[in-house]
Coordinates of C-alpha atoms and ligand atoms in Angstrom, one line a residue:
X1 CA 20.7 19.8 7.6
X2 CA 19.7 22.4 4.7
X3 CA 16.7 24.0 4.5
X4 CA 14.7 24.0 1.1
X5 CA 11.6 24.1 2.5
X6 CA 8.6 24.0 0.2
X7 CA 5.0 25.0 2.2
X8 CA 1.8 24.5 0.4
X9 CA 0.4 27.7 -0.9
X10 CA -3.1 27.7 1.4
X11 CA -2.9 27.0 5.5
X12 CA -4.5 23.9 7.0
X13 CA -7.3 25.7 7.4
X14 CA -8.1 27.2 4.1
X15 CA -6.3 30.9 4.5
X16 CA -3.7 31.9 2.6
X17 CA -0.3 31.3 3.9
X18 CA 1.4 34.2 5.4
X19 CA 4.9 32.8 5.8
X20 CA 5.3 34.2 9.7
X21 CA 5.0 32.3 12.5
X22 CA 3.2 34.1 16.0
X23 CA 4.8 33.8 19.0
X24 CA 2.6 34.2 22.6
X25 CA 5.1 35.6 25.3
X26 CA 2.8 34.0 28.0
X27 CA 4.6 36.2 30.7
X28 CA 2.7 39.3 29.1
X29 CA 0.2 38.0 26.9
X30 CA 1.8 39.7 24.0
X31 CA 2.0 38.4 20.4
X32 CA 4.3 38.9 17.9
X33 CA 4.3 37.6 14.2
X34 CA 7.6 36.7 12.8
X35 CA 8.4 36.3 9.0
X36 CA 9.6 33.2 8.5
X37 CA 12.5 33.3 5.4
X38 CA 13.8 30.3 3.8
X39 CA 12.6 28.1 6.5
X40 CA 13.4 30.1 9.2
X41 CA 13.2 32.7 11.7
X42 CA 16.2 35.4 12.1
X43 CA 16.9 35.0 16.0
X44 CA 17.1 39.1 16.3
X45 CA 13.4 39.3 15.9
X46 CA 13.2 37.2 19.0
X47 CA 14.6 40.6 20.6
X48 CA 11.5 42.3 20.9
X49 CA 9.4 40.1 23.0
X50 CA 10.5 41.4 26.4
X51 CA 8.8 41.6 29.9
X52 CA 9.7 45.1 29.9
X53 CA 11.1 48.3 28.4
X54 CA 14.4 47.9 30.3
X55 CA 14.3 44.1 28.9
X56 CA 17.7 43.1 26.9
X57 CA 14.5 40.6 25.2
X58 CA 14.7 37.1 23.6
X59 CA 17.9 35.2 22.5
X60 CA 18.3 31.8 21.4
X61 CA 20.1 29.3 23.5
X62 CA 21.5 26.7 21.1
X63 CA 25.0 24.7 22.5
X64 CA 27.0 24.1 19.5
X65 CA 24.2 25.5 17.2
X66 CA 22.3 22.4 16.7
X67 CA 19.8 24.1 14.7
X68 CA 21.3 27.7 13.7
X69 CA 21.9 28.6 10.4
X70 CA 24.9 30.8 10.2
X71 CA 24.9 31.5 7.0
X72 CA 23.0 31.2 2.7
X73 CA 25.6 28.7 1.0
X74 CA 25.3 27.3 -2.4
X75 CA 27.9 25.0 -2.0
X76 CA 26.4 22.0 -0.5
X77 CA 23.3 20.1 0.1
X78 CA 22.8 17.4 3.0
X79 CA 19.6 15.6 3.7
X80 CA 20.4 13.6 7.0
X81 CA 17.1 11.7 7.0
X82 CA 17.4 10.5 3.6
X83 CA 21.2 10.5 3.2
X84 CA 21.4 12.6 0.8
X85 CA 24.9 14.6 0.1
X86 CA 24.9 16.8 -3.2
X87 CA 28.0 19.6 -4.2
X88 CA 26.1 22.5 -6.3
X89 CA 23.4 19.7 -7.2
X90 CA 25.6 16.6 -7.9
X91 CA 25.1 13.7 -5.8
X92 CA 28.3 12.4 -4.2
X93 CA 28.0 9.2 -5.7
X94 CA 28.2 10.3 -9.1
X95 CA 31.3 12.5 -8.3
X96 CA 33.1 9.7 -6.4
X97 CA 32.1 7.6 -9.5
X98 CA 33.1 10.2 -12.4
X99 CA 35.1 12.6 -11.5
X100 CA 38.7 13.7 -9.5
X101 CA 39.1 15.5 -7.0
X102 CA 40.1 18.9 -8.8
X103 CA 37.6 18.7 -10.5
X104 CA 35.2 18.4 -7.9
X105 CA 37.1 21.7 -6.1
X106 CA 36.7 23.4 -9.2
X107 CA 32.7 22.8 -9.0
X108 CA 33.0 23.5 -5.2
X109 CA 35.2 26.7 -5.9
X110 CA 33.9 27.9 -8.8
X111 CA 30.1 26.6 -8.5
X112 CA 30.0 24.7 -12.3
X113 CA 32.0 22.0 -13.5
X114 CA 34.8 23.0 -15.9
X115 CA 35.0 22.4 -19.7
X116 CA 38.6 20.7 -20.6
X117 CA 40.1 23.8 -21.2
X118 CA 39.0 24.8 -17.8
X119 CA 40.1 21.9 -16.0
X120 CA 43.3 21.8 -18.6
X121 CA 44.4 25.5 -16.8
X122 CA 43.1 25.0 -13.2
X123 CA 45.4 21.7 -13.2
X124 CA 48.2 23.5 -14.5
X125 CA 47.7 26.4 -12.2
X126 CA 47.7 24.2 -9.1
X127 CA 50.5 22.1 -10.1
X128 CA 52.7 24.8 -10.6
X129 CA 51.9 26.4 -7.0
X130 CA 52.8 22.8 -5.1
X131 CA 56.6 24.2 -4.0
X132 CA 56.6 26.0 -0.9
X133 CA 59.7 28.6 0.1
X134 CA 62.2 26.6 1.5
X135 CA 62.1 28.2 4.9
X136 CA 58.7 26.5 5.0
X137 CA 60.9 23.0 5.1
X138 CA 62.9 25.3 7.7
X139 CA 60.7 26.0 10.1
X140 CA 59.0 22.1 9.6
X141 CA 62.0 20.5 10.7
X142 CA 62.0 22.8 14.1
X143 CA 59.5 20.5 15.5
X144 CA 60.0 17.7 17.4
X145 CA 60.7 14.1 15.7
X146 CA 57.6 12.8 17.3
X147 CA 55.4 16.1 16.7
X148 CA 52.0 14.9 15.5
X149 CA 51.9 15.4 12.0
X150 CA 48.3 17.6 12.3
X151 CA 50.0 20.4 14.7
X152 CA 52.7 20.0 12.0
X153 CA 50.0 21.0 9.4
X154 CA 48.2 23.4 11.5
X155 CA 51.5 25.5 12.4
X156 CA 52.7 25.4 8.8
X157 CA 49.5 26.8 7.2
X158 CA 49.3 29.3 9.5
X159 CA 52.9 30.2 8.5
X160 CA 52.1 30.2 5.0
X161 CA 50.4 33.6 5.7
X162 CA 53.8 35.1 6.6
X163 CA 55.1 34.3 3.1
X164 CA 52.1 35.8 1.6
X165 CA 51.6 39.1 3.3
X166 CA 49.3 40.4 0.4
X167 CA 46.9 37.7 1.4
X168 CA 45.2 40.2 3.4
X169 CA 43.8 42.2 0.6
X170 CA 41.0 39.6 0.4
X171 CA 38.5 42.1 -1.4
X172 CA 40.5 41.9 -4.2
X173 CA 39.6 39.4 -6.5
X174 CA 42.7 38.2 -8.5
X175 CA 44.4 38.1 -5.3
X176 CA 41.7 35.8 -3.6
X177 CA 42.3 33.7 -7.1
X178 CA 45.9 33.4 -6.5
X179 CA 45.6 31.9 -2.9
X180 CA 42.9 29.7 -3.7
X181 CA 45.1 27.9 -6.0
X182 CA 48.1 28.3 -3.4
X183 CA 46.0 26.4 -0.6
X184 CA 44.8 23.5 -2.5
X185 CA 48.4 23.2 -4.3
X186 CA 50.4 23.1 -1.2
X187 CA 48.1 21.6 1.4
X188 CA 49.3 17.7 -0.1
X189 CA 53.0 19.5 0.0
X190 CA 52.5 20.3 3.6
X191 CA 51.2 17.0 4.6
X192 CA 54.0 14.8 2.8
X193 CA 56.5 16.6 4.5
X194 CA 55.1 15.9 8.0
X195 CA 55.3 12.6 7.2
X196 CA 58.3 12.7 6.0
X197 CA 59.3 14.1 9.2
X198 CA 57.8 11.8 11.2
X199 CA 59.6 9.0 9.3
X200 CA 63.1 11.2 10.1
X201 CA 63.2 10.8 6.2
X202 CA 64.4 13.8 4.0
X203 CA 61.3 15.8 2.3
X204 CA 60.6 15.0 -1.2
X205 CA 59.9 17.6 -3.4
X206 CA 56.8 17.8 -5.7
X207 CA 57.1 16.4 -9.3
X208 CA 55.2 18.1 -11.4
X209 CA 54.9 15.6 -14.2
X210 CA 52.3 13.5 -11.9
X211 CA 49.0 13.9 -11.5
X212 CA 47.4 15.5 -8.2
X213 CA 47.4 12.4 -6.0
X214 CA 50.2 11.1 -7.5
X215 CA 52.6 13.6 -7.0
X216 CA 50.7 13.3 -3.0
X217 CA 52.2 9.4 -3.1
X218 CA 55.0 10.4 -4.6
X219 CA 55.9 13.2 -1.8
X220 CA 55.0 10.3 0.7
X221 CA 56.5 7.1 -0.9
X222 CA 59.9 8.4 -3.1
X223 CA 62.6 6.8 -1.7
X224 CA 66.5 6.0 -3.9
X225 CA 64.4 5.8 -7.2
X226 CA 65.1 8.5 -9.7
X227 CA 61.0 8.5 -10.5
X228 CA 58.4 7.3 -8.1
X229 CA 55.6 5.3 -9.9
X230 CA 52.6 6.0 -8.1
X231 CA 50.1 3.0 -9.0
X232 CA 46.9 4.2 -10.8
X233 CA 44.6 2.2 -8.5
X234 CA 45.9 3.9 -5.3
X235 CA 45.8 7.1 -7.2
X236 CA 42.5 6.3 -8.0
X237 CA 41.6 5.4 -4.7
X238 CA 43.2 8.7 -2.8
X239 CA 41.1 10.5 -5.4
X240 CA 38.2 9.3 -4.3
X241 CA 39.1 9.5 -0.5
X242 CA 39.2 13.1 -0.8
X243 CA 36.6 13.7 -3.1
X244 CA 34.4 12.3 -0.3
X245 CA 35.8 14.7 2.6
X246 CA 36.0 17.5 -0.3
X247 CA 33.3 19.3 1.8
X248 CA 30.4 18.9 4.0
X249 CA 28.0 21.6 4.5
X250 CA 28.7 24.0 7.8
X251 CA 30.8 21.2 9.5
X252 CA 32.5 22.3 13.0
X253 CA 35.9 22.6 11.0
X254 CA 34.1 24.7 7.9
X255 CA 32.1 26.7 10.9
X256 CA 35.4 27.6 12.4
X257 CA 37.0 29.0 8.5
X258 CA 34.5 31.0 8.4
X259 CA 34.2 32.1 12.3
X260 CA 37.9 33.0 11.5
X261 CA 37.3 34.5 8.5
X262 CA 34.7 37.0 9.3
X263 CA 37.1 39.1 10.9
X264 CA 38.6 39.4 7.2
X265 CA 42.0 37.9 8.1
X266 CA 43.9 36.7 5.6
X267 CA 42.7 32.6 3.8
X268 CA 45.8 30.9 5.6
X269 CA 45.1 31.9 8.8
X270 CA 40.7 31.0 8.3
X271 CA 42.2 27.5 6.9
X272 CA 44.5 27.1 9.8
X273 CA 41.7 27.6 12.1
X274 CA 39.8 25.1 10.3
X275 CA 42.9 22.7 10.3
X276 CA 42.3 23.1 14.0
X277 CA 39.0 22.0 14.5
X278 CA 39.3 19.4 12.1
X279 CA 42.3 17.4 14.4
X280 CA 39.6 16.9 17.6
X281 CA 38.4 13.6 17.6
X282 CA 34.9 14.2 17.3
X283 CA 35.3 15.8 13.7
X284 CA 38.7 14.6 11.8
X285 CA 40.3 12.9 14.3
X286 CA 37.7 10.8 14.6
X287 CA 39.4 8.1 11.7
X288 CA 42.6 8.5 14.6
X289 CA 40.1 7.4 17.0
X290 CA 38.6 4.6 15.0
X291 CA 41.7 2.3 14.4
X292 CA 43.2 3.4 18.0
X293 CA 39.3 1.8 19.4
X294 CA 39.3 -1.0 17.0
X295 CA 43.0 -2.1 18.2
X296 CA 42.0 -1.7 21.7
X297 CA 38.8 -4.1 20.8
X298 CA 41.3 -6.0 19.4
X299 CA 39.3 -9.6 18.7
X300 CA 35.4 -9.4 17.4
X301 CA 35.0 -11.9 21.0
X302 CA 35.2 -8.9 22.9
X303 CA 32.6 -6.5 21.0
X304 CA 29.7 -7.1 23.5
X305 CA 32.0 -5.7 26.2
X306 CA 33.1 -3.0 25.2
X307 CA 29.6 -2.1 23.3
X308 CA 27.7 -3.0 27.4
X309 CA 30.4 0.1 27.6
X310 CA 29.7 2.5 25.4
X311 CA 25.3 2.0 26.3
X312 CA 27.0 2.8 30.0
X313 CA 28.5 6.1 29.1
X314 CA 31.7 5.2 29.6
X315 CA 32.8 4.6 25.8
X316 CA 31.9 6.4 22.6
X317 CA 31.7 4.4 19.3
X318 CA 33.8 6.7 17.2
X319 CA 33.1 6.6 13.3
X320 CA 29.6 6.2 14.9
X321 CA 26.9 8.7 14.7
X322 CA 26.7 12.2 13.2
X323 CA 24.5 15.8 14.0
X324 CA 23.2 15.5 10.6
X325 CA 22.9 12.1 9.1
X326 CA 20.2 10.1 11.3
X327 CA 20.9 7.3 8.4
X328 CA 23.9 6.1 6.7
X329 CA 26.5 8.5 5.9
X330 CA 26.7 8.0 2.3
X331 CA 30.3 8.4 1.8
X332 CA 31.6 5.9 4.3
X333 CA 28.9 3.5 2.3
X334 CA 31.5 4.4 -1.1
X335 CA 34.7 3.9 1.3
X336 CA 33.6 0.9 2.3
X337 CA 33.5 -0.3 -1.8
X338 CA 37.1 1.4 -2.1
X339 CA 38.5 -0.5 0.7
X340 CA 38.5 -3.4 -1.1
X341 CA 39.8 -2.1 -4.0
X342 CA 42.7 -1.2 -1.7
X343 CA 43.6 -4.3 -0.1
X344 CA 43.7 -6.1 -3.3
X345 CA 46.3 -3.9 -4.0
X346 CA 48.0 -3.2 -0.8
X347 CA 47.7 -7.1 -0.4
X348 CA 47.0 -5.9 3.5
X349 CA 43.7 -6.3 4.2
X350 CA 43.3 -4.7 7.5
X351 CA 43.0 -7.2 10.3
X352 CA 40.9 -4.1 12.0
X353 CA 38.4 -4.9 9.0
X354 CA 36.5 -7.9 10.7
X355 CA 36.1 -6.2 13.7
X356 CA 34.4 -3.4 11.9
X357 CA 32.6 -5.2 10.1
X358 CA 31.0 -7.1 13.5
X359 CA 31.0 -3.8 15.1
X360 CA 28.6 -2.1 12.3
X361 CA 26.4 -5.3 12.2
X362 CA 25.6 -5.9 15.9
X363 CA 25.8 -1.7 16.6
X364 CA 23.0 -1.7 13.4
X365 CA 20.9 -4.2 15.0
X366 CA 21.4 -2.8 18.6
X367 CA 18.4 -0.8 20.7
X368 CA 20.9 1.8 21.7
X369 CA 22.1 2.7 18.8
X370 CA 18.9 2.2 16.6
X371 CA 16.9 4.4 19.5
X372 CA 19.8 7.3 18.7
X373 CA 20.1 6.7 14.9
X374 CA 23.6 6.0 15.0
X375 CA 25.4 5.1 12.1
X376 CA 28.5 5.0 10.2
X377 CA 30.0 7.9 9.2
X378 CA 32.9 9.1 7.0
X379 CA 35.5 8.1 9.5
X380 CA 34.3 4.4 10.1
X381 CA 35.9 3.2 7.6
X382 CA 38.8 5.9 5.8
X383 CA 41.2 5.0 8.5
X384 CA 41.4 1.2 7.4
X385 CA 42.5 2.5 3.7
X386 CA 44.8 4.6 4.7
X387 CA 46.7 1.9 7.4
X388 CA 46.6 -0.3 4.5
X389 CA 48.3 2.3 2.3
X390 CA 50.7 1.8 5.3
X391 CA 50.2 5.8 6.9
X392 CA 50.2 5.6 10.5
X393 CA 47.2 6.4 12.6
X394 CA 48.5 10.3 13.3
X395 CA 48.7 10.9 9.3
X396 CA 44.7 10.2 9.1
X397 CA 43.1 13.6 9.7
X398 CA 45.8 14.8 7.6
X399 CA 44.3 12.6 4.6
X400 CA 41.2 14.3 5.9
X401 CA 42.5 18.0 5.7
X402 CA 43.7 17.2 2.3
X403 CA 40.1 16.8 1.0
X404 CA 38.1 19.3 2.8
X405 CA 40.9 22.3 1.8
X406 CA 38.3 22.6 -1.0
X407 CA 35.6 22.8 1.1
X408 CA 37.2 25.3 3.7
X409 CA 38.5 27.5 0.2
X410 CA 34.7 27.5 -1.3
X411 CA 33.3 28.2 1.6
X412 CA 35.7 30.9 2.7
X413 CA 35.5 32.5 -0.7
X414 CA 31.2 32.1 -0.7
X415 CA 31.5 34.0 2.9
X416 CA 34.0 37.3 2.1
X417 CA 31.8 37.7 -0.8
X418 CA 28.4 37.3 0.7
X419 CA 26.9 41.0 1.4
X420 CA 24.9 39.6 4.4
X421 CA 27.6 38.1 6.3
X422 CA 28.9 40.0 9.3
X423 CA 31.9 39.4 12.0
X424 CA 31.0 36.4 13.5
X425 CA 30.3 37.5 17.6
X426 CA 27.7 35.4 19.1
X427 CA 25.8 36.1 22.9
X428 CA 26.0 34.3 25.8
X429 CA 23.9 33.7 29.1
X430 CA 25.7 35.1 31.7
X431 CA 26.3 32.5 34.7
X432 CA 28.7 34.6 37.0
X433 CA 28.3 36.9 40.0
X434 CA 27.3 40.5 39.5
X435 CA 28.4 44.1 41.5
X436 CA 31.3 42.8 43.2
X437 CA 33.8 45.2 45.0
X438 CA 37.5 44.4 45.1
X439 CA 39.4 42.5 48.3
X440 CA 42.7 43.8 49.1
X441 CA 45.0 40.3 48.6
X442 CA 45.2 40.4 53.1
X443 CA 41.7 39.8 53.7
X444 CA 40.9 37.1 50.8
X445 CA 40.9 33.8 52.0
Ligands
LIG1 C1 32.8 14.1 11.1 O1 29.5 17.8 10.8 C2 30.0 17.1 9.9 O2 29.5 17.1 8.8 C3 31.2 16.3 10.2 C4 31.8 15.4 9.2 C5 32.3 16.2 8.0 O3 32.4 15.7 6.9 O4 32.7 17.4 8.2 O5 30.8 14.5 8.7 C6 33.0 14.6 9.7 O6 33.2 14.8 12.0 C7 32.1 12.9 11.3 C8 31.8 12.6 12.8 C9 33.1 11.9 13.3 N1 33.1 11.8 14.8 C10 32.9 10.6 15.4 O7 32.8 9.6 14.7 C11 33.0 10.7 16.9 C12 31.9 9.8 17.5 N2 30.6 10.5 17.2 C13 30.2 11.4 18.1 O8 30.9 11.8 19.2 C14 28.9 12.2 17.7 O9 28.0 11.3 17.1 C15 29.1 13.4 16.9 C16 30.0 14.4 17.6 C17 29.5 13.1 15.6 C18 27.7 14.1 16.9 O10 27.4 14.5 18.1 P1 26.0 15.3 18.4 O11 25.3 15.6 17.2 O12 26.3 16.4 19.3 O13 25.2 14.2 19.1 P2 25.3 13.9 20.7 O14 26.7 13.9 21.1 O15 24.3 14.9 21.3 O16 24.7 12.5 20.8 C19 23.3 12.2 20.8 C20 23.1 10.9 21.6 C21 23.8 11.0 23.0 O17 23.2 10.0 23.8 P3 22.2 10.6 25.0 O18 23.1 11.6 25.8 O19 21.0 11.2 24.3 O20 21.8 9.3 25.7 O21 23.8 9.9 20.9 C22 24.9 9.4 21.7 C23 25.2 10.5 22.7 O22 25.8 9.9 23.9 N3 26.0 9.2 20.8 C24 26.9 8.2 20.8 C25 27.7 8.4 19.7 N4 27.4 9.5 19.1 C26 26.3 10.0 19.7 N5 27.0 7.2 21.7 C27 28.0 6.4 21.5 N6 28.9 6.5 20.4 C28 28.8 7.5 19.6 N7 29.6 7.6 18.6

């Protein structure tokens, strides 16, 4: 959730507003009056309300950081009551609707959309930057023919930043520039040729005569032809796919790029982390998770079981629920539109897609879910595109990394240039035993 808060000028009760908020410590009787900034309080003024002198003072306790903000970003806006998802103002419908998806990481990156000549030399920027050194393909075919292809991902961007040692130097503008362009150019590069591997096929190399996601399907799909012919409605499609995962506010995966990155290492290794987080199935791998649950469902007859399951604990709903949106994730509401557009030309309409379908009806209608304002997100429907554009399950948060590169790149670039913004090192409540002197190994036990 961003704030933007907006308080009226005079308090309830006539005065004018002071924007602080007065805390009681009820163990002392003390007050203190906080400022309140932008909708909130900074949790180091909670520091001074302490029993005593000798008193380390407040802290905030907050498990996954449900309601911290880490950082100011400009990037993008979410309104999870209202389902509201805007990049630098525009609504994601409108981008999904108008634009591609470098242009939309040119808005992310850059903060405006581009003119033509713009968009003319960011295209031909990134498309020359879509080769990698071949010892990249090297050290890709070291893992195993079965390796999944997101560790594939993961280990390969992280090596990127062995073949760009200058990356490092991450105050200096033109070379920020430079590895901007790199990440989103060879991020589709990378993730063809783990499929590739996966399918023991040889790698195919970028052609630079296609468009973004065209030269993705062509990386994927080339086989004995002497051109692939990527067809413009899957194009199409792929460009919307990751236009909708493009970014997503501070996101566990966009949390960890910039945890990374606030120790000023180099943008490979901040996007690797982010590659990382992204590939657990409660964040990217959650699309995985949703066709893996849907074939385990297996036949809409068997929905009320194994929802009785998940109201028990014992299941989770995945491509259900989200921390911000307590209403429909916008995006998978567009997916669900592109999906069709998919199968007609796929001719495979997933036969995971009636299950869904039941699923999101009697989950929308059920008390459990309703009570917990559960509902479809991104993931509940991407991974029935992408099985009918015939990837298997393991490629999905791939698809998903694709996208969000742009996000993890804007966000990286918003952080090492933000003044305010300091090595991220958070507290903890200690739990453990205190004073203890050592036992000689003989009388342990
Ligand atoms: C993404 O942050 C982002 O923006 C992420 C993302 C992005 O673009 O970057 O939007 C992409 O990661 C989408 C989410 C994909 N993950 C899944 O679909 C996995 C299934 N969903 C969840 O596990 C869960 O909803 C999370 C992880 C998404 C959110 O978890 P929260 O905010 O920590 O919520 P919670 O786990 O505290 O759940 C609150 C309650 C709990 O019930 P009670 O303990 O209060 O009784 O809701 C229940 C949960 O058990 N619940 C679910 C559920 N999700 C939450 N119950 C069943 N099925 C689910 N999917």
């Amino acid at each position: 959730m961003s704030t933007q808060m907006q308080a009226p000028d005079t308090a309830q009760n006539g005065a004018q507003r002071r924007d602080t908020v007065t805390v009681i410590d009820n163990r002392t009787g003390e007050s203190y009056e906080l400022p309140i900034t932008d909708g909130t309080v900074r949790g180091i003024d909670l520091r001074q309300v302490r029993t005593s002198p000798e008193d380390f003072g407040l802290m905030v306790y907050e498990p996954g950081y449900a309601n911290i903000a880490s950082c100011r970003s400009a990037i993008t806006y979410l309104d999870g009551e209202r389902g509201i998802l805007q990049h630098r103002g525009y609504p994601i419908e409108q981008l999904a609707e108008h634009s591609t998806y470098l242009e939309v990481a040119y808005l992310l990156i850059h903060g405006e959309l581009p003119t033509s000549a713009q968009l003319e030399e960011w295209r031909h920027e990134v498309t020359i930057h879509t080769f990698v050194h071949e010892n990249v393909k090297r050290f890709m075919q070291g893992f195993r023919h079965d390796a999944h292809p997101m560790g594939m991902l993961l280990g390969s961007v992280g090596a990127l930043s062995t073949f760009y040692p200058d990356a490092n130097e991450i105050e200096d503008p033109e070379n920020r520039a430079i590895q901007t362009v790199r990440l989103i150019a060879k991020m589709p590069t990378l993730a063809a040729f783990a499929f590739r591997h996966s399918r023991g096929q040889p790698y195919v190399y970028p052609d630079n005569d296609l468009r973004y996601s065209g030269n993705f399907l062509s990386m994927m799909y080339k086989m004995t032809e002497l051109k692939y012919q990527p067809d413009p409605r899957l194009e199409r499609a792929l460009e919307v796919l990751f236009i909708l995962h493009a970014d997503h506010e501070q996101n566990c995966s966009t949390s960890a790029v910039r945890g990374v990155g606030s120790s000023h290492v180099d943008p490979y290794s901040a996007v690797a982390a982010g590659v990382a987080a992204l590939y657990g199935p409660l964040h990217g791998g959650a699309n995985e998770a949703v066709l893996r649950m849907l074939n385990r469902i297996g036949d809409k007859r068997n929905i009320p079981d194994f929802l009785r399951g998940v109201e028990e604990g014992k299941e989770r709903l995945m491509g259900f629920g989200h921390r911000v949106y307590k209403n429909y994730d916008p995006r998978a509401r567009i997916i669900k539109s592109a999906a069709d557009d998919v199968f007609e030309v796929t001719g495979r309409r997933s036969p995971m897609l009636e299950i869904a379908l039941e699923l999101e009806r009697i989950a929308l209608e059920d008390e459990y879910f309703v009570a917990r304002k559960l509902y479809p997100n991104v993931d509940f429907y991407s991974g029935m595109i992408y099985e009918a554009l015939g990837l298997p399950v393991e490629m999905f948060p791939v698809m998903f990394a694709i996208g969000r590169t742009a996000g993890w790149v804007a966000n990286w670039l918003e952080q090492v240039q933000d003044p305010e913004q300091r090595i991220a090192r958070p507290r903890q409540i200690y739990t453990g035993s205190r004073d203890r002197d050592y036992v000689p190994i003989e009388q342990r036990g």
